Short mmCIF file of C-alpha atoms and ligand atoms in Angstrom, two decimals:
data_model
loop_
_atom_site.label_atom_id
_atom_site.label_comp_id
_atom_site.label_asym_id
_atom_site.label_seq_id
_atom_site.Cartn_x
_atom_site.Cartn_y
_atom_site.Cartn_z
CA MET A 15 77.73 103.55 92.60
CA LYS A 16 78.57 101.22 95.49
CA LYS A 17 81.08 102.49 98.01
CA VAL A 18 84.38 101.12 99.25
CA LEU A 19 86.50 102.18 102.20
CA SER A 20 89.70 100.81 103.65
CA GLY A 21 92.69 101.90 105.68
CA ILE A 22 96.29 101.00 106.38
CA GLN A 23 98.23 101.99 109.49
CA PRO A 24 101.44 104.01 109.17
CA SER A 25 102.97 101.81 111.88
CA GLY A 26 106.03 100.69 109.92
CA GLN A 27 107.18 99.82 106.42
CA LEU A 28 104.36 98.42 104.29
CA THR A 29 104.88 94.77 103.45
CA LEU A 30 104.09 92.39 100.65
CA GLY A 31 101.30 91.10 102.94
CA ASN A 32 99.63 94.52 102.97
CA TYR A 33 100.00 94.70 99.20
CA ILE A 34 98.64 91.26 98.34
CA GLY A 35 96.02 91.13 101.09
CA ALA A 36 94.66 94.64 100.73
CA MET A 37 96.21 97.23 98.40
CA ARG A 38 95.89 95.20 95.23
CA ASN A 39 92.17 95.04 95.77
CA PHE A 40 92.04 98.77 96.44
CA VAL A 41 93.43 99.30 92.96
CA LYS A 42 91.02 96.82 91.42
CA LEU A 43 87.89 98.19 93.11
CA GLN A 44 88.48 101.81 92.16
CA HIS A 45 87.32 101.07 88.60
CA THR A 46 83.85 99.98 89.68
CA HIS A 47 83.25 101.72 93.03
CA ARG A 48 83.38 105.13 94.71
CA CYS A 49 86.48 104.60 96.86
CA PHE A 50 87.90 106.11 100.04
CA PHE A 51 91.40 105.02 101.08
CA MET A 52 92.92 106.28 104.29
CA VAL A 53 96.19 106.27 106.11
CA VAL A 54 94.87 105.46 109.59
CA ASP A 55 97.25 107.44 111.74
CA MET A 56 94.83 107.56 114.68
CA HIS A 57 94.85 103.77 114.74
CA ALA A 58 98.65 103.68 114.56
CA VAL A 59 98.99 105.65 117.81
CA THR A 60 97.14 102.97 119.76
CA VAL A 61 100.65 101.59 120.29
CA PRO A 62 103.56 103.96 121.02
CA GLN A 63 104.98 105.69 117.91
CA GLU A 64 108.01 107.91 117.71
CA PRO A 65 106.67 111.26 116.31
CA ALA A 66 109.30 111.75 113.58
CA ALA A 67 108.88 108.14 112.42
CA LEU A 68 105.09 108.48 112.40
CA ARG A 69 105.31 111.58 110.23
CA GLU A 70 107.68 109.93 107.75
CA GLN A 71 105.71 106.66 107.60
CA SER A 72 102.43 108.53 107.07
CA GLU A 73 103.80 110.27 104.01
CA ALA A 74 105.39 107.04 102.80
CA VAL A 75 102.12 105.08 103.04
CA ALA A 76 100.22 107.83 101.20
CA ALA A 77 102.85 107.80 98.43
CA LEU A 78 102.71 103.99 98.26
CA PHE A 79 98.95 104.09 97.73
CA ILE A 80 99.53 106.16 94.62
CA ALA A 81 102.60 104.16 93.54
CA ALA A 82 100.55 100.95 93.80
CA GLY A 83 98.09 102.35 91.27
CA ILE A 84 95.42 104.21 93.23
CA ASP A 85 94.40 107.19 91.13
CA PRO A 86 93.81 110.25 93.34
CA ALA A 87 91.63 111.75 90.62
CA LYS A 88 89.25 108.77 90.96
CA SER A 89 89.53 107.79 94.63
CA SER A 90 89.78 109.93 97.75
CA VAL A 91 93.13 109.31 99.44
CA PHE A 92 93.51 111.00 102.81
CA MET A 93 94.82 110.95 106.36
CA GLN A 94 92.29 109.77 108.93
CA SER A 95 93.31 112.57 111.32
CA HIS A 96 92.51 115.20 108.66
CA VAL A 97 88.80 114.37 108.83
CA SER A 98 87.64 114.99 112.40
CA ALA A 99 84.34 113.15 111.83
CA HIS A 100 86.30 109.90 112.41
CA ALA A 101 87.17 110.87 115.98
CA GLU A 102 83.62 112.04 116.65
CA LEU A 103 81.75 109.02 115.31
CA GLY A 104 84.50 106.86 116.83
CA TRP A 105 83.47 108.10 120.26
CA LEU A 106 79.79 107.44 119.58
CA MET A 107 80.67 103.89 118.46
CA THR A 108 82.73 103.39 121.63
CA THR A 109 79.63 104.17 123.67
CA LEU A 110 77.69 101.52 121.74
CA SER A 111 80.27 98.75 122.14
CA TYR A 112 80.48 96.31 125.06
CA MET A 113 83.57 95.39 127.08
CA GLY A 114 82.91 91.70 126.40
CA GLU A 115 82.90 92.00 122.63
CA LEU A 116 86.04 94.15 122.56
CA GLU A 117 87.78 91.68 124.91
CA ARG A 118 87.14 88.92 122.39
CA MET A 119 89.04 90.66 119.55
CA THR A 120 92.06 88.53 118.67
CA GLN A 121 94.12 91.52 117.46
CA PHE A 122 93.69 93.09 120.91
CA LYS A 123 94.58 89.82 122.63
CA ASP A 124 97.72 89.41 120.45
CA LYS A 125 98.92 92.98 120.80
CA SER A 126 98.30 93.20 124.54
CA ALA A 127 99.65 89.74 125.43
CA GLY A 128 102.47 89.87 127.97
CA LYS A 129 102.44 93.71 128.20
CA GLU A 130 102.54 95.28 131.62
CA SER A 131 100.40 98.26 130.65
CA VAL A 132 98.05 98.36 127.72
CA GLY A 133 96.63 101.62 126.34
CA THR A 134 92.84 101.99 126.34
CA GLY A 135 93.05 103.10 122.69
CA LEU A 136 94.24 99.64 121.72
CA PHE A 137 91.15 98.25 123.41
CA THR A 138 88.64 100.60 121.77
CA TYR A 139 90.44 100.50 118.39
CA PRO A 140 87.67 98.44 116.69
CA ALA A 141 85.02 101.05 117.56
CA LEU A 142 87.05 103.69 115.71
CA MET A 143 87.44 101.31 112.78
CA ALA A 144 83.66 100.81 112.72
CA ALA A 145 83.23 104.59 112.57
CA ASP A 146 85.70 104.80 109.66
CA ILE A 147 83.59 102.43 107.63
CA LEU A 148 80.10 103.56 108.65
CA LEU A 149 80.74 107.26 108.06
CA TYR A 150 80.85 106.61 104.31
CA ASN A 151 78.17 103.89 104.29
CA ALA A 152 80.73 101.62 102.63
CA ASP A 153 79.28 98.51 100.98
CA GLN A 154 82.60 96.69 100.60
CA VAL A 155 85.72 96.79 102.75
CA PRO A 156 88.84 95.28 101.13
CA VAL A 157 91.02 93.81 103.90
CA GLY A 158 93.19 90.82 104.71
CA ASP A 159 91.86 87.86 106.64
CA ASP A 160 93.02 89.20 110.03
CA GLN A 161 90.44 92.01 109.85
CA LYS A 162 87.41 89.76 109.40
CA GLN A 163 86.59 89.84 113.10
CA HIS A 164 86.73 93.65 113.21
CA LEU A 165 84.37 93.74 110.23
CA GLU A 166 81.93 91.44 112.06
CA LEU A 167 81.96 93.84 115.00
CA THR A 168 81.37 96.78 112.63
CA ARG A 169 78.32 94.99 111.25
CA ASP A 170 77.04 94.33 114.79
CA LEU A 171 77.50 97.97 115.81
CA ALA A 172 75.78 99.21 112.64
CA HIS A 173 72.87 96.89 113.26
CA ARG A 174 72.71 97.88 116.95
CA PHE A 175 72.60 101.56 116.05
CA ASN A 176 69.97 101.04 113.34
CA THR A 177 67.63 99.10 115.64
CA ARG A 178 68.13 101.35 118.65
CA PHE A 179 68.00 104.77 117.01
CA GLY A 180 66.70 104.36 113.45
CA GLU A 181 67.95 103.10 110.08
CA LEU A 182 71.09 104.97 109.12
CA PHE A 183 74.09 102.76 108.43
CA THR A 184 74.75 100.41 105.53
CA ILE A 185 75.85 96.97 106.78
CA PRO A 186 79.28 96.51 105.15
CA GLU A 187 80.73 93.33 103.64
CA PRO A 188 84.38 92.29 103.86
CA TYR A 189 86.14 91.87 100.52
CA ILE A 190 88.90 89.31 101.04
CA PRO A 191 91.11 87.62 98.42
CA GLU A 192 90.74 83.83 98.06
CA VAL A 193 94.46 83.12 97.97
CA GLY A 194 96.81 85.50 99.77
CA ALA A 195 94.36 86.84 102.35
CA ARG A 196 96.97 85.90 104.93
CA ILE A 197 100.57 86.07 103.78
CA MET A 198 102.67 84.46 106.49
CA SER A 199 105.91 85.50 108.10
CA LEU A 200 109.05 84.28 106.27
CA ASP A 201 110.65 83.04 109.49
CA ASP A 202 107.56 81.42 110.99
CA ALA A 203 104.57 80.39 108.90
CA SER A 204 102.32 80.22 111.95
CA LYS A 205 102.33 84.05 112.21
CA LYS A 206 101.09 86.55 109.62
CA MET A 207 103.66 88.72 107.85
CA SER A 208 103.55 91.97 109.80
CA LYS A 209 105.23 95.35 109.39
CA SER A 210 105.62 95.72 113.15
CA ASN A 211 107.59 92.46 113.52
CA PRO A 212 110.98 93.42 115.04
CA ASN A 213 112.78 90.96 112.71
CA PRO A 214 113.00 92.56 109.21
CA GLY A 215 113.89 89.13 107.78
CA SER A 216 110.33 88.04 108.55
CA TYR A 217 108.77 90.36 105.95
CA ILE A 218 109.37 91.76 102.48
CA ALA A 219 108.96 95.53 102.66
CA LEU A 220 107.53 97.09 99.50
CA LEU A 221 110.58 99.35 99.40
CA ASP A 222 113.21 96.65 99.98
CA PRO A 223 115.92 96.84 97.27
CA PRO A 224 116.04 93.82 94.89
CA ASP A 225 119.06 92.24 96.55
CA VAL A 226 117.48 92.42 99.97
CA ILE A 227 114.34 90.77 98.57
CA ARG A 228 116.45 87.98 97.04
CA LYS A 229 118.33 87.45 100.28
CA LYS A 230 115.21 87.40 102.44
CA LEU A 231 113.48 84.88 100.17
CA SER A 232 116.52 82.63 99.92
CA ARG A 233 116.58 82.54 103.73
CA ALA A 234 112.84 81.98 104.08
CA VAL A 235 112.11 78.92 106.19
CA THR A 236 110.83 75.93 104.17
CA ASP A 237 109.11 72.72 105.24
CA SER A 238 111.03 69.49 105.22
CA GLY A 239 110.53 67.43 102.07
CA ARG A 240 111.07 68.71 98.54
CA GLU A 241 107.65 68.80 96.93
CA VAL A 242 106.32 72.18 95.73
CA LYS A 243 102.66 71.65 96.61
CA TYR A 244 99.94 74.04 97.84
CA ASP A 245 98.83 72.48 101.10
CA PRO A 246 98.61 75.19 103.79
CA LYS A 247 97.87 72.69 106.55
CA ASN A 248 100.78 70.29 106.02
CA LYS A 249 103.19 72.51 104.08
CA PRO A 250 102.56 76.03 105.42
CA GLU A 251 105.93 77.54 104.42
CA ILE A 252 105.92 76.33 100.80
CA SER A 253 102.22 77.18 100.45
CA ASN A 254 102.99 80.72 101.59
CA LEU A 255 105.69 81.07 98.95
CA ILE A 256 103.29 79.68 96.33
CA SER A 257 100.69 82.31 97.30
CA ILE A 258 103.32 85.01 96.96
CA TYR A 259 104.45 83.63 93.61
CA THR A 260 100.98 83.36 92.08
CA HIS A 261 100.20 86.94 93.12
CA CYS A 262 103.43 88.28 91.65
CA SER A 263 103.09 86.48 88.29
CA ASP A 264 100.28 85.28 86.00
CA ILE A 265 101.03 81.69 86.92
CA SER A 266 98.23 79.79 88.68
CA VAL A 267 98.80 77.61 91.75
CA ALA A 268 98.27 74.44 89.67
CA GLU A 269 100.76 75.61 87.05
CA ILE A 270 103.34 76.36 89.73
CA GLU A 271 102.95 72.86 91.19
CA ALA A 272 103.38 71.32 87.74
CA LYS A 273 106.34 73.52 86.84
CA TYR A 274 108.49 72.43 89.81
CA GLU A 275 107.44 68.78 90.00
CA GLY A 276 110.43 66.68 90.99
CA GLN A 277 112.77 69.69 91.20
CA GLY A 278 113.04 70.48 94.91
CA TYR A 279 112.94 73.95 96.42
CA GLY A 280 116.06 75.68 95.07
CA ALA A 281 114.92 76.79 91.61
CA PHE A 282 111.44 77.52 92.93
CA LYS A 283 112.66 79.91 95.63
CA LYS A 284 114.83 81.77 93.12
CA ASP A 285 111.91 82.22 90.74
CA VAL A 286 109.66 83.46 93.56
CA ALA A 287 112.29 86.09 94.37
CA GLU A 288 112.53 87.23 90.72
CA ALA A 289 108.75 87.48 90.44
CA VAL A 290 108.58 89.61 93.59
CA VAL A 291 111.41 91.86 92.37
CA ALA A 292 109.71 92.30 88.98
CA THR A 293 106.43 93.22 90.70
CA LEU A 294 107.95 95.70 93.13
CA GLU A 295 110.53 97.46 90.93
CA PRO A 296 108.04 99.57 88.93
CA LEU A 297 106.15 100.40 92.12
CA GLN A 298 109.40 101.53 93.75
CA GLN A 299 110.22 103.75 90.80
CA ARG A 300 106.80 105.39 90.92
CA TYR A 301 107.21 105.82 94.67
CA ARG A 302 110.47 107.72 94.23
CA ASP A 303 108.91 109.94 91.54
CA ILE A 304 105.95 110.80 93.75
CA ARG A 305 108.09 111.60 96.80
CA GLU A 306 110.34 113.80 94.68
CA SER A 307 107.41 115.60 93.05
CA GLY A 308 106.37 117.14 96.39
CA GLU A 309 102.71 116.61 95.40
CA ILE A 310 101.64 114.39 98.29
CA GLY A 311 100.40 117.28 100.45
CA ASN A 312 98.19 118.48 97.59
CA PHE A 313 96.41 115.24 96.91
CA LEU A 314 95.98 114.55 100.65
CA ARG A 315 94.30 117.95 101.04
CA LYS A 316 92.00 117.23 98.11
CA GLY A 317 91.20 113.74 99.45
CA ALA A 318 90.44 115.07 102.93
CA ALA A 319 88.10 117.74 101.58
CA GLU A 320 86.18 115.11 99.56
CA ALA A 321 86.05 112.72 102.50
CA ALA A 322 84.92 115.43 104.95
CA GLU A 323 82.09 116.37 102.61
CA ALA A 324 80.95 112.76 102.28
CA ALA A 325 81.20 112.06 106.03
CA ALA A 326 79.53 115.20 107.41
CA PRO A 327 75.87 114.31 106.67
CA THR A 328 76.24 110.81 108.19
CA LEU A 329 77.78 112.16 111.39
CA ARG A 330 75.10 114.83 111.68
CA GLU A 331 72.32 112.30 111.20
CA ALA A 332 73.89 109.88 113.72
CA LYS A 333 73.95 112.68 116.31
CA ARG A 334 70.40 113.72 115.55
CA LEU A 335 69.08 110.18 115.85
CA MET A 336 70.91 109.70 119.16
CA GLY A 337 69.24 112.80 120.58
CA PHE A 338 72.03 115.37 120.44
CA LEU A 339 70.88 118.97 120.06
CA LEU A 340 72.15 120.07 116.67
CA PRO A 341 73.86 123.45 116.34
P1 LIG B 424 100.76 95.91 112.22
O1 LIG B 424 101.73 94.80 112.19
O2 LIG B 424 101.36 97.24 112.54
O3 LIG B 424 99.53 95.60 113.02
P2 LIG B 424 99.91 95.09 109.63
O4 LIG B 424 101.12 94.78 108.83
O5 LIG B 424 99.08 94.00 110.14
O6 LIG B 424 100.29 96.11 110.77
P3 LIG B 424 97.73 96.85 108.92
O7 LIG B 424 97.92 98.29 108.70
O8 LIG B 424 97.13 96.46 110.21
O9 LIG B 424 99.07 96.05 108.71
O10 LIG B 424 96.89 96.23 107.73
C1 LIG B 424 96.60 96.84 106.52
C2 LIG B 424 95.87 95.86 105.65
O11 LIG B 424 96.75 94.84 105.21
C3 LIG B 424 94.70 95.15 106.35
O12 LIG B 424 93.64 95.02 105.45
C4 LIG B 424 95.26 93.81 106.69
O13 LIG B 424 94.28 92.82 106.77
C5 LIG B 424 96.19 93.57 105.52
N1 LIG B 424 97.29 92.68 105.89
C6 LIG B 424 98.22 92.93 106.85
N2 LIG B 424 99.09 91.91 106.94
C7 LIG B 424 98.68 91.00 106.01
C8 LIG B 424 99.17 89.72 105.63
N3 LIG B 424 100.23 89.21 106.20
N4 LIG B 424 98.53 89.05 104.64
C9 LIG B 424 97.45 89.58 104.03
N5 LIG B 424 96.94 90.78 104.35
C10 LIG B 424 97.53 91.49 105.33
N1 LIG B 425 92.30 97.86 111.54
C1 LIG B 425 92.86 97.86 110.25
C2 LIG B 425 93.13 99.22 109.69
C3 LIG B 425 91.86 99.99 109.55
C4 LIG B 425 90.84 99.75 108.60
C5 LIG B 425 89.86 100.73 108.83
C6 LIG B 425 90.66 98.80 107.58
C7 LIG B 425 91.48 101.05 110.29
N2 LIG B 425 90.27 101.50 109.86
C8 LIG B 425 88.69 100.78 108.08
C9 LIG B 425 89.48 98.86 106.84
C10 LIG B 425 88.51 99.83 107.10
C11 LIG B 425 94.16 97.06 110.33
O1 LIG B 425 94.73 96.92 111.34
N3 LIG B 425 94.57 96.56 109.29
#
């Protein structure tokens, strides 16, 4: 069975962008692949996190994985920090990566722009991400468009290791949705929707109550004109809402365009909001049930044990090939 691994940072409230760009595919792939899904807490601390908030968000993200439809009996769901092999192989990958290639990473450039001091963890972040993926010899990595560059680097590091020390790592492929790989911010369609945006009006959080969702979508910025047409270049705001709509309904992009022909934006925006509410309400109910059940700790322990078992032989072999004396 081919393998899948992905991770989401507990760096804030998960958004509709995380759901459409990544989590939905997690759920889909678990039927055909051996899957590992992590809450990447060690990545989250590459920017400052308040400890109590980090703890709460970590549990919330784990519960949202399950609420979104990931079956912990089928897939391993775990905290990155519970499997120490990530930190260890992460260090080995750091030693294989070059300053120049890490400096080119756009996520690093965006997150460090204008900051007076930038943590070194933010810089070496992609090496840890490479370790996450390579430890399990993942074939496919479901992510949003913004992670493509990190995946390229992972492939380069895997190839570098294999040629320098001996064949070990599978070269992973990104698995990116065709529409919705980059859900944009509701207040500015030139930026991706992001959970760490300080303006909550810029994103739909998966746990936003229905009225908040309606309000945020009614205030979403729209392009001038009144044609509901999927044209990301010339109509980025409306195209973003169309992507959201098609993902939260069974209506195709072409059908949406036909449905609102000659009608302007008003009715369209209302329907988008209702589709989002209908998609998120059952997920929110499952989320509450899971949090109340007190079971999260149990499935995270089980997931970590499975992951540790799968990761251990790869880490050991990587060390052996690099020339470490094995205990
Ligand atoms: P942060 O803002 O804290 O950097 P984020 O919202 O970008 O976080 P991540 O934890 O970095 O979220 O991403 C988790 C997954 O969700 C990744 O696969 C990422 O590509 C995907 N993703 C994040 N934002 C979007 C988006 N706006 N559209 C589509 N996919 C997204
Ligand atoms: N860098 C990713 C999160 C992440 C990840 C991973 C995704 C960490 N490790 C391994 C896929 C596979 C992000 O910022 N979205």
